[in-house]
Amino acid sequence: MTQERWQQLVQWPLLGAATIFLVDYAWKVLADVQGEPGLILTFVLEAAWSVFLLDYLMNLVLAPQHWLWFRTHLFDLLVVVLPVLRSLRLLRLVTALSVFPRSPGTAVRSRVGIYVTTATVLLVFLASLAVLDAERRAPGANITSFGNALWWTFVTIATVGYGDFTPVTIEGRLIAVALMLGGIALVGVVTATLASWIVDRVAELTRDQGAGK
Amino acid sequence: MTQERWQQLVQWPLLGAATIFLVDYAWKVLADVQGEPGLILTFVLEAAWSVFLLDYLMNLVLAPQHWLWFRTHLFDLLVVVLPVLRSLRLLRLVTALSVFPRSPGTAVRSRVGIYVTTATVLLVFLASLAVLDAERRAPGANITSFGNALWWTFVTIATVGYGDFTPVTIEGRLIAVALMLGGIALVGVVTATLASWIVDRVAELTRDQGAGK
Amino acid sequence: MTQERWQQLVQWPLLGAATIFLVDYAWKVLADVQGEPGLILTFVLEAAWSVFLLDYLMNLVLAPQHWLWFRTHLFDLLVVVLPVLRSLRLLRLVTALSVFPRSPGTAVRSRVGIYVTTATVLLVFLASLAVLDAERRAPGANITSFGNALWWTFVTIATVGYGDFTPVTIEGRLIAVALMLGGIALVGVVTATLASWIVDRVAELTRDQGAGK
Amino acid sequence: MTQERWQQLVQWPLLGAATIFLVDYAWKVLADVQGEPGLILTFVLEAAWSVFLLDYLMNLVLAPQHWLWFRTHLFDLLVVVLPVLRSLRLLRLVTALSVFPRSPGTAVRSRVGIYVTTATVLLVFLASLAVLDAERRAPGANITSFGNALWWTFVTIATVGYGDFTPVTIEGRLIAVALMLGGIALVGVVTATLASWIVDRVAELTRDQGAGK
């Protein structure tokens, strides 16, 4: 079997696994499911995760040059380790709502805008679930409700950092570091998109003035 | 009636409604008007808001392609939901103070600068009113005077976030999230404008050196 | 007398007034001078300030078109209101250490870098003095030594905002807002300069590859 | 001896000194080595540092124009004063993992990305060690374990600044200021790299459309 054949085959199963992962995780954390039902939800979560792991390993095996594929797909490795990122596959559904490309600049910027907005919403939602899951029962923790977890996530990703809620567990702090990186990337993408827009506007105006002479 | 005819017709009424909205809201919150006078001010506020709603619906109905207009005017929908944004209509008055466009780059950057400054001032003022309105009587809240609300707004929009004042109500936190988004956009616009200026300066110097040879 | 003649005439007196302003203010605040010696230092401070005011008024009077000069020199008005900015005149001494312009891009970026570094150092120093002066004797204030004032200034301009020290007076908070604006501008200038450098590096590499073929 | 000959000669000794510096410092701080073993580690640390100092002085002496070399190598002076930066020499090992340069833009951005990632990791690790070393025994300090020091470093470099941990010593605060500058540079580099990528993507799409016509 070729790598391309495999990728075509698993496209929909991966999207399904991502959706199951998201719904299952949200359910488990929000309803604070414990005991036997909790074990079942954890099992489904791990099953969905194993689909991503299988896909990564199959891609590595089927690639013509294993080492080259490994080096050029470090992000895919990260996705296996942090299944939160895999939910970004759901972005494909969003981009189906294709945009109105008046110019190449507008097309690129619209696409970037849609990706960033959706990725930010997913990241905020999943990080809120994860931090609540990590902190909820920790001694001395103050992030103990989903409302506060969501509020803390926004305060962190915007790099505001009031400090009214802070994680105390190692898991919670790792999520915080991921959110901070996300926040830096978010500021970067917003700024870069605006810079590209201003540069285009200036170029357009220069062209119009040249034509008007 | 065509859509253009409608837009010409409502231009001034909308500007009036935005002004009434701003003054009425500031009065209600700053003077902490309650009882019957408070109800009257709330009624006027809602009347001003209904003008924006009517304008949105009329535009949707009069547009030749309803769905296309809806998709390309998502910002207008946001404006109806968050009337704070409608005050940005007042920007039109500011841009009447037209600038001195020495070059297309300067013209675009001056225009961006004026818009951003005015929008930031309006956003800071309205968010301070809104957060004071939301937090004032909440148990455990510390944003209870306009001075502190204004200070908190600046600390939040600059993404500094000391944490000496923090919102505790859901309304207050939604305003905070809007301010954070505003802050990210503000940093982005300032940086993008500066980048455009530096790129232009370098290009200018390169041209001068080429001509001097 | 023409405006140019006036500007030539006052160039050195203004630089002197800026230096006196800086030294006098630092002395007054750091040594916490009070009583009669404090009054003398305040008098000298106001004398130095009046030189800036006189220069502004003379420029306005001598300008061929008063209103045009006023509109295009809003920054100079700000400088009169906030004499802190006038210390930026000292930047002229720094730029005498002229740089090594290998290319127009490097020349512009070096110049921007030197200006930004010097302006940031001056802003941090003067804001620390000003906030200490404003907060020192305020009830409930915690910025009561120059060391803490300097630490708070860095935390604010970098938009970190720990919240271990926060201003409580209106003057202190106005200085904080000025620092936040300075911080946003600082991030903007650093980013824009780096962006210009990366764009130049890419263009250079593209050119080299083209020539190598 | 020429300057080039010297630089070739010391290339590997400097890399060795940087590695010894890093390992020795981490060992001393993490194991909290005191008494006689602590003195030995401090001695080795200072020996490694003196290699950097010697290299700087030799370069200054061997340079054909001393003053020109001094002026154009201010960063090297900083490296001698702050040996933390010298660890950045280890970056050379990383860049040996050379990348896959599809286009000049991708090549520059990959290189910038690798440098920034490695420099950030080194900076975070060394700053955590340094702040722990400075604060550990200070009265009233709360950064007293490596876990908390690492968490504080991330919170500071991302300019989030919760304020749950803050330095109280002058050394700790100097490290904080260095981290803040690092954070501003980090945001700047990420944004600039993204901006360069978006500009390239737009240019590429414009070219493709032009060719398609």
XYZ file of N, CA and C in Angstrom, chain B residues 63 94 127 146-147:
15
model
N -31.115 44.005 0.156
C -29.950 43.524 -0.607
C -30.413 42.617 -1.748
N -14.681 62.346 12.785
C -13.253 62.562 12.971
C -12.536 62.618 11.625
N -16.192 50.657 27.566
C -15.928 49.456 28.369
C -15.877 49.803 29.849
N -15.981 54.776 38.941
C -15.612 54.972 37.536
C -14.099 55.113 37.384
N -13.461 55.756 38.355
C -12.000 55.893 38.313
C -11.309 54.541 38.253
